[in-house]
């Protein structure tokens, strides 16, 4: 996509943070657009092409009551309905849709992740696609976003979006979130930023963004690094860059992967025994992530359990149940063959460990991936 196309496309202003320099430059452009048609296909053939891949979730949820924001069915409406609900998107891009699955996001599994990642790589390899938007349930959105951040092999924008209120609710947040996501995916300055999450007027890096609240609209927070930017009126602004490796910079190639290894998460608590560790190993786990207390701690008996697991070749990563912060690496991790998660929460540490186990089972090498990604 050429910049000229975007200039002809819509009203926008873009702020750029020059990497390392902390210097802002600005670009503001305006152009007339037409909005009369109810279709999303624009008459302007120079607009960027954005593909919406729909997976379900609340953004596609519906209820008989317009005040129901908790007991609706997620994953009910198809992608064409979502697109038709926001005809204003035709100012921004030529938008087309594809239904990958239509489920609540707790149903997203490894097979769906692989299918989605492969489809995105195929689409972005084509000159006909300039950006991707993935619609997704919010409950596990960060896991899919981080998976894509590690496996997409393109510098073109990939934006994951959802909603906290179903499409049928008063003040549903989905349409504006979707509009903003398309705006971001169509923006030439959104390239090379890793996979992004557009939610509630903010842009978060998939590496850092996390769901922090069960029901609130501002549930997605970027805790350890802050947001990449946001939306204000018709503007997209960027204020920081992701320093961790992502997309084209990672070692992962899913084109030949048919199945990801089983990695389970174990939550630490007082009076914790080792039987859940043993049960996970018995059930075939190739990796375990411990959602440890504080800085990744666990009871001594659970620690004995995970140490025994490592001796059986199971990779074990210490993360934290605290919700924020970095789990630091200590000499005892090296002695016991454990990996520390840096600032990855347990659910994202699981995603990275699954992918890492397709390359190595050596804890020292796994640690290097956790340090960089
Ligand atoms: C889901 O994750 O599919 C349900 C919740 C949501 O989308 O907000």
XYZ file of C-alpha atoms and ligand atoms in Angstrom:
381
model
C 0.000 0.000 0.000
C 1.317 3.401 -0.943
C 1.133 6.391 1.382
C -0.693 8.221 -1.398
C -3.553 5.809 -0.983
C -3.957 6.664 2.671
C -3.779 10.367 2.023
C -6.636 9.944 -0.398
C -8.494 7.781 2.042
C -9.545 9.671 5.065
C -9.018 12.405 7.570
C -6.171 11.475 9.853
C -3.223 12.742 11.740
C -0.312 10.582 12.739
C 2.372 11.184 15.318
C 5.578 9.240 15.143
C 8.112 8.566 17.828
C 11.497 8.143 16.210
C 13.013 4.992 17.754
C 15.591 5.868 20.367
C 15.473 9.566 19.624
C 12.306 10.627 21.436
C 11.537 13.107 18.669
C 8.013 13.549 17.384
C 7.139 14.444 13.851
C 3.605 14.964 12.727
C 1.609 14.464 9.583
C -1.893 15.764 9.157
C -3.861 15.200 5.994
C -7.448 15.710 4.981
C -9.433 14.499 2.024
C -13.091 14.355 1.115
C -14.758 10.974 1.430
C -18.186 9.642 0.579
C -20.282 7.728 3.093
C -23.689 7.453 1.401
C -23.625 3.790 0.436
C -24.535 1.135 2.980
C -21.915 -1.278 1.688
C -18.348 -1.171 2.897
C -16.853 -1.389 -0.582
C -15.542 2.053 -1.379
C -15.647 3.675 -4.797
C -12.044 4.741 -4.176
C -9.977 1.882 -5.608
C -6.827 3.362 -4.074
C -7.951 2.591 -0.543
C -5.973 -0.013 1.376
C -7.445 -3.506 1.547
C -8.210 -4.679 5.056
C -9.362 -8.208 5.763
C -11.444 -8.904 8.860
C -11.020 -12.424 10.205
C -13.821 -13.167 12.645
C -13.582 -15.710 15.448
C -16.636 -14.851 17.569
C -16.752 -13.406 21.101
C -18.893 -10.689 22.587
C -18.276 -8.380 19.657
C -20.391 -10.939 17.755
C -22.683 -11.586 20.722
C -26.404 -10.988 20.906
C -29.208 -11.040 23.433
C -32.981 -10.552 23.375
C -32.536 -7.724 25.908
C -30.606 -4.544 25.103
C -29.621 -4.124 28.758
C -28.149 -7.610 29.029
C -24.357 -7.296 29.237
C -23.496 -10.567 30.982
C -25.862 -13.408 30.023
C -25.894 -13.041 26.230
C -24.514 -15.599 23.775
C -21.040 -14.812 22.464
C -20.156 -15.732 18.876
C -23.670 -15.488 17.354
C -23.347 -12.929 14.550
C -21.389 -13.585 11.384
C -18.623 -11.413 9.991
C -20.855 -9.903 7.289
C -23.246 -8.637 9.983
C -20.338 -7.063 11.887
C -19.109 -5.333 8.733
C -22.539 -4.105 7.677
C -23.060 -2.584 11.144
C -20.168 -0.154 10.544
C -20.550 1.205 6.970
C -18.328 4.147 7.971
C -15.353 1.790 7.578
C -15.579 2.322 3.823
C -14.001 5.742 4.362
C -10.936 3.976 5.657
C -10.447 0.862 3.565
C -11.916 -1.695 1.257
C -13.023 -4.137 3.899
C -13.842 -7.774 3.354
C -14.537 -10.518 5.863
C -13.800 -14.151 6.503
C -15.215 -16.321 9.271
C -12.494 -18.452 10.858
C -14.709 -19.806 13.671
C -17.602 -18.316 15.625
C -17.076 -19.190 19.272
C -16.629 -17.704 22.711
C -12.912 -17.233 23.236
C -12.554 -19.881 25.989
C -13.184 -22.310 23.082
C -10.158 -21.072 21.125
C -7.675 -23.940 21.098
C -4.253 -24.674 19.595
C -5.745 -25.937 16.334
C -7.664 -22.680 15.853
C -4.545 -20.658 16.697
C -2.555 -22.510 14.048
C -5.350 -22.149 11.484
C -5.632 -18.413 12.154
C -1.871 -17.795 12.114
C -1.405 -19.703 8.858
C -4.325 -17.917 7.206
C -2.947 -14.523 8.194
C 0.484 -15.393 6.807
C -1.082 -16.510 3.522
C -3.194 -13.340 3.252
C -0.386 -10.948 4.128
C 1.951 -12.559 1.610
C -0.376 -11.207 -1.071
C -0.070 -7.670 -2.453
C -3.875 -7.533 -2.322
C -3.997 -7.377 1.479
C -2.601 -4.375 3.359
C -3.720 -5.152 6.893
C -5.623 -7.642 9.035
C -8.188 -7.207 11.784
C -9.063 -10.204 13.953
C -12.331 -10.008 15.900
C -12.143 -12.086 19.073
C -13.696 -12.688 22.472
C -11.965 -10.711 25.175
C -11.485 -13.521 27.695
C -8.508 -15.092 25.906
C -7.854 -12.324 23.371
C -4.398 -11.564 24.761
C -3.307 -15.180 24.218
C -4.270 -15.170 20.538
C -2.768 -11.719 20.053
C 0.546 -12.768 21.615
C 0.580 -16.012 19.587
C 0.135 -13.998 16.397
C 2.810 -11.558 17.585
C 5.225 -14.498 17.610
C 4.225 -16.268 14.384
C 3.049 -13.681 11.837
C 5.716 -13.287 9.181
C 4.900 -9.850 7.845
C 5.503 -6.233 8.776
C 1.962 -5.283 7.718
C -0.430 -4.299 10.531
C -2.334 -7.019 12.379
C -4.883 -5.724 14.886
C -6.923 -7.820 17.313
C -10.191 -6.354 18.584
C -13.184 -7.310 20.693
C -15.924 -5.768 22.776
C -17.175 -5.947 26.329
C -20.820 -5.381 25.437
C -22.706 -7.557 22.958
C -23.783 -6.044 19.655
C -27.385 -5.826 20.892
C -26.594 -3.756 24.018
C -27.262 -0.051 24.547
C -23.921 1.688 23.893
C -22.293 -1.427 22.502
C -18.534 -0.801 22.276
C -17.919 -3.206 19.393
C -18.721 -0.922 16.428
C -16.333 1.867 17.484
C -13.651 -0.635 18.487
C -13.982 -2.278 15.070
C -13.916 1.060 13.271
C -10.725 2.004 15.136
C -9.160 -1.390 14.462
C -9.738 -0.982 10.716
C -8.381 2.559 10.908
C -5.221 1.190 12.497
C -4.862 -1.768 10.135
C -5.205 0.616 7.173
C -2.577 3.014 8.513
C 0.863 2.850 6.866
C 2.505 3.999 10.100
C 1.153 0.928 11.884
C 3.630 -1.337 10.081
C 6.500 -3.052 11.950
C 4.888 -2.556 15.364
C 4.119 -6.187 16.157
C 0.564 -7.385 16.622
C -1.594 -4.731 18.246
C -4.820 -4.715 20.232
C -7.256 -1.852 19.594
C -9.649 -1.425 22.491
C -11.475 1.421 24.192
C -9.532 4.094 22.256
C -6.144 2.595 23.161
C -3.554 0.704 21.130
C -1.709 -1.961 23.113
C 1.148 -4.235 22.098
C 0.066 -7.889 22.162
C 3.207 -8.566 24.225
C 2.005 -6.408 27.127
C -1.746 -5.913 26.918
C -3.869 -7.902 29.376
C -7.500 -8.147 30.449
C -7.716 -6.782 33.993
C -11.411 -6.481 34.756
C -14.289 -8.944 34.372
C -16.889 -6.524 33.004
C -15.567 -2.949 32.646
C -15.129 -1.362 29.216
C -11.570 -0.238 30.028
C -10.535 -3.770 30.930
C -7.442 -3.951 28.681
C -4.361 -2.440 30.286
C -0.759 -2.356 29.212
C 0.921 -2.650 32.576
C 4.678 -2.993 32.248
C 5.349 -0.843 29.218
C 2.331 1.400 28.622
C 0.271 1.714 25.467
C 1.729 2.016 21.977
C -0.713 4.827 21.292
C -4.375 5.480 20.839
C -7.251 7.014 18.915
C -8.559 10.536 19.290
C -11.329 11.611 16.942
C -10.189 10.592 13.463
C -6.536 10.529 14.547
C -4.319 7.576 15.259
C -1.355 8.417 17.449
C 1.687 6.386 18.373
C 3.683 7.232 21.467
C 6.022 4.289 22.034
C 7.468 1.237 20.327
C 7.747 -2.405 21.314
C 11.322 -3.333 22.198
C 10.757 -7.114 22.494
C 11.220 -9.182 19.346
C 8.079 -9.904 17.333
C 6.645 -11.125 13.995
C 9.405 -11.194 11.362
C 12.091 -11.020 14.093
C 11.151 -14.318 15.795
C 12.458 -17.829 15.131
C 9.034 -19.450 14.791
C 7.739 -20.800 11.493
C 4.293 -22.376 11.856
C 3.941 -23.272 8.199
C 4.944 -26.862 8.927
C 3.573 -27.213 12.442
C 0.382 -29.307 12.677
C 0.197 -29.602 16.450
C 1.551 -27.628 19.389
C 2.881 -29.409 22.488
C 0.729 -29.641 25.604
C 1.634 -26.948 28.121
C -0.412 -26.553 31.301
C -0.644 -23.784 33.893
C -0.531 -24.472 37.635
C -1.623 -21.828 40.143
C 0.275 -21.500 43.440
C -1.474 -21.034 46.786
C -0.939 -21.725 50.495
C -0.908 -25.433 51.430
C -0.045 -26.304 47.829
C 0.962 -29.907 47.300
C 2.659 -31.508 44.317
C -0.149 -33.746 43.087
C -1.332 -31.302 40.406
C 2.213 -31.102 39.040
C 2.420 -34.887 39.005
C -1.038 -35.137 37.414
C -0.094 -32.729 34.611
C 3.085 -34.683 33.863
C 1.112 -37.933 33.981
C -1.422 -36.394 31.538
C 1.361 -35.777 29.027
C 2.388 -32.146 29.591
C 5.619 -31.297 27.791
C 5.761 -27.977 29.582
C 4.394 -26.379 32.730
C 3.924 -22.740 33.634
C 3.691 -22.032 37.342
C 1.549 -19.002 38.203
C 3.668 -18.558 41.291
C 3.008 -16.313 44.264
C 4.951 -13.016 44.339
C 8.157 -13.237 42.334
C 7.228 -16.702 41.054
C 7.488 -18.582 44.347
C 5.828 -21.896 45.253
C 5.768 -24.197 48.278
C 8.844 -26.353 48.795
C 6.849 -29.494 48.040
C 5.518 -28.027 44.771
C 9.076 -26.964 43.925
C 10.224 -30.542 44.482
C 7.461 -31.637 42.135
C 8.499 -29.292 39.336
C 12.163 -30.198 39.847
C 11.269 -33.858 39.386
C 9.263 -32.864 36.299
C 12.313 -31.169 34.757
C 14.303 -34.345 35.389
C 11.712 -36.162 33.257
C 12.308 -33.637 30.456
C 9.322 -31.374 31.143
C 10.100 -27.661 30.708
C 8.990 -25.531 33.656
C 8.554 -21.749 33.574
C 8.024 -19.629 36.683
C 5.545 -16.805 36.111
C 3.456 -14.941 38.683
C -0.139 -14.754 39.809
C 0.287 -11.102 40.882
C -0.888 -9.640 37.557
C 2.124 -7.412 36.996
C 5.868 -7.223 37.393
C 8.872 -9.207 36.229
C 9.763 -12.655 37.562
C 13.502 -12.434 38.056
C 15.916 -15.212 37.190
C 17.918 -16.603 40.091
C 20.891 -18.982 40.372
C 18.552 -21.596 41.901
C 16.560 -21.591 38.626
C 19.681 -22.670 36.778
C 20.445 -25.298 39.428
C 16.900 -26.744 39.173
C 16.575 -26.380 35.395
C 13.798 -23.770 35.618
C 12.991 -20.860 33.341
C 11.760 -17.455 34.534
C 9.011 -15.661 32.608
C 10.230 -12.048 32.620
C 7.013 -9.964 32.513
C 4.918 -12.560 30.655
C 1.816 -13.482 32.603
C 1.082 -17.230 32.910
C -1.272 -17.403 29.934
C 1.209 -15.662 27.620
C 4.154 -17.641 29.061
C 2.223 -20.764 28.039
C 1.955 -19.498 24.440
C 5.688 -18.767 24.239
C 6.620 -22.064 25.870
C 4.492 -24.053 23.376
C 6.241 -22.362 20.470
C 9.682 -22.587 22.069
C 9.243 -26.331 22.622
C 8.947 -26.731 18.848
C 12.598 -25.565 18.707
C 14.293 -26.837 21.883
C 13.736 -28.445 25.279
C 16.994 -27.140 26.793
C 16.034 -24.802 29.697
C 18.996 -22.490 29.042
C 17.949 -22.016 25.416
C 14.285 -21.648 26.407
C 15.380 -18.909 28.822
C 16.967 -17.004 25.937
C 13.592 -16.932 24.146
C 11.898 -15.670 27.301
C 14.530 -12.950 27.663
C 14.017 -11.704 24.096
C 10.322 -12.223 23.281
C -15.452 -14.290 25.052
O -14.304 -14.110 25.427
O -15.740 -14.900 24.007
C -16.594 -13.783 25.872
C -16.292 -12.515 26.541
C -16.006 -11.381 25.616
O -15.836 -11.486 24.429
O -15.947 -10.250 26.168
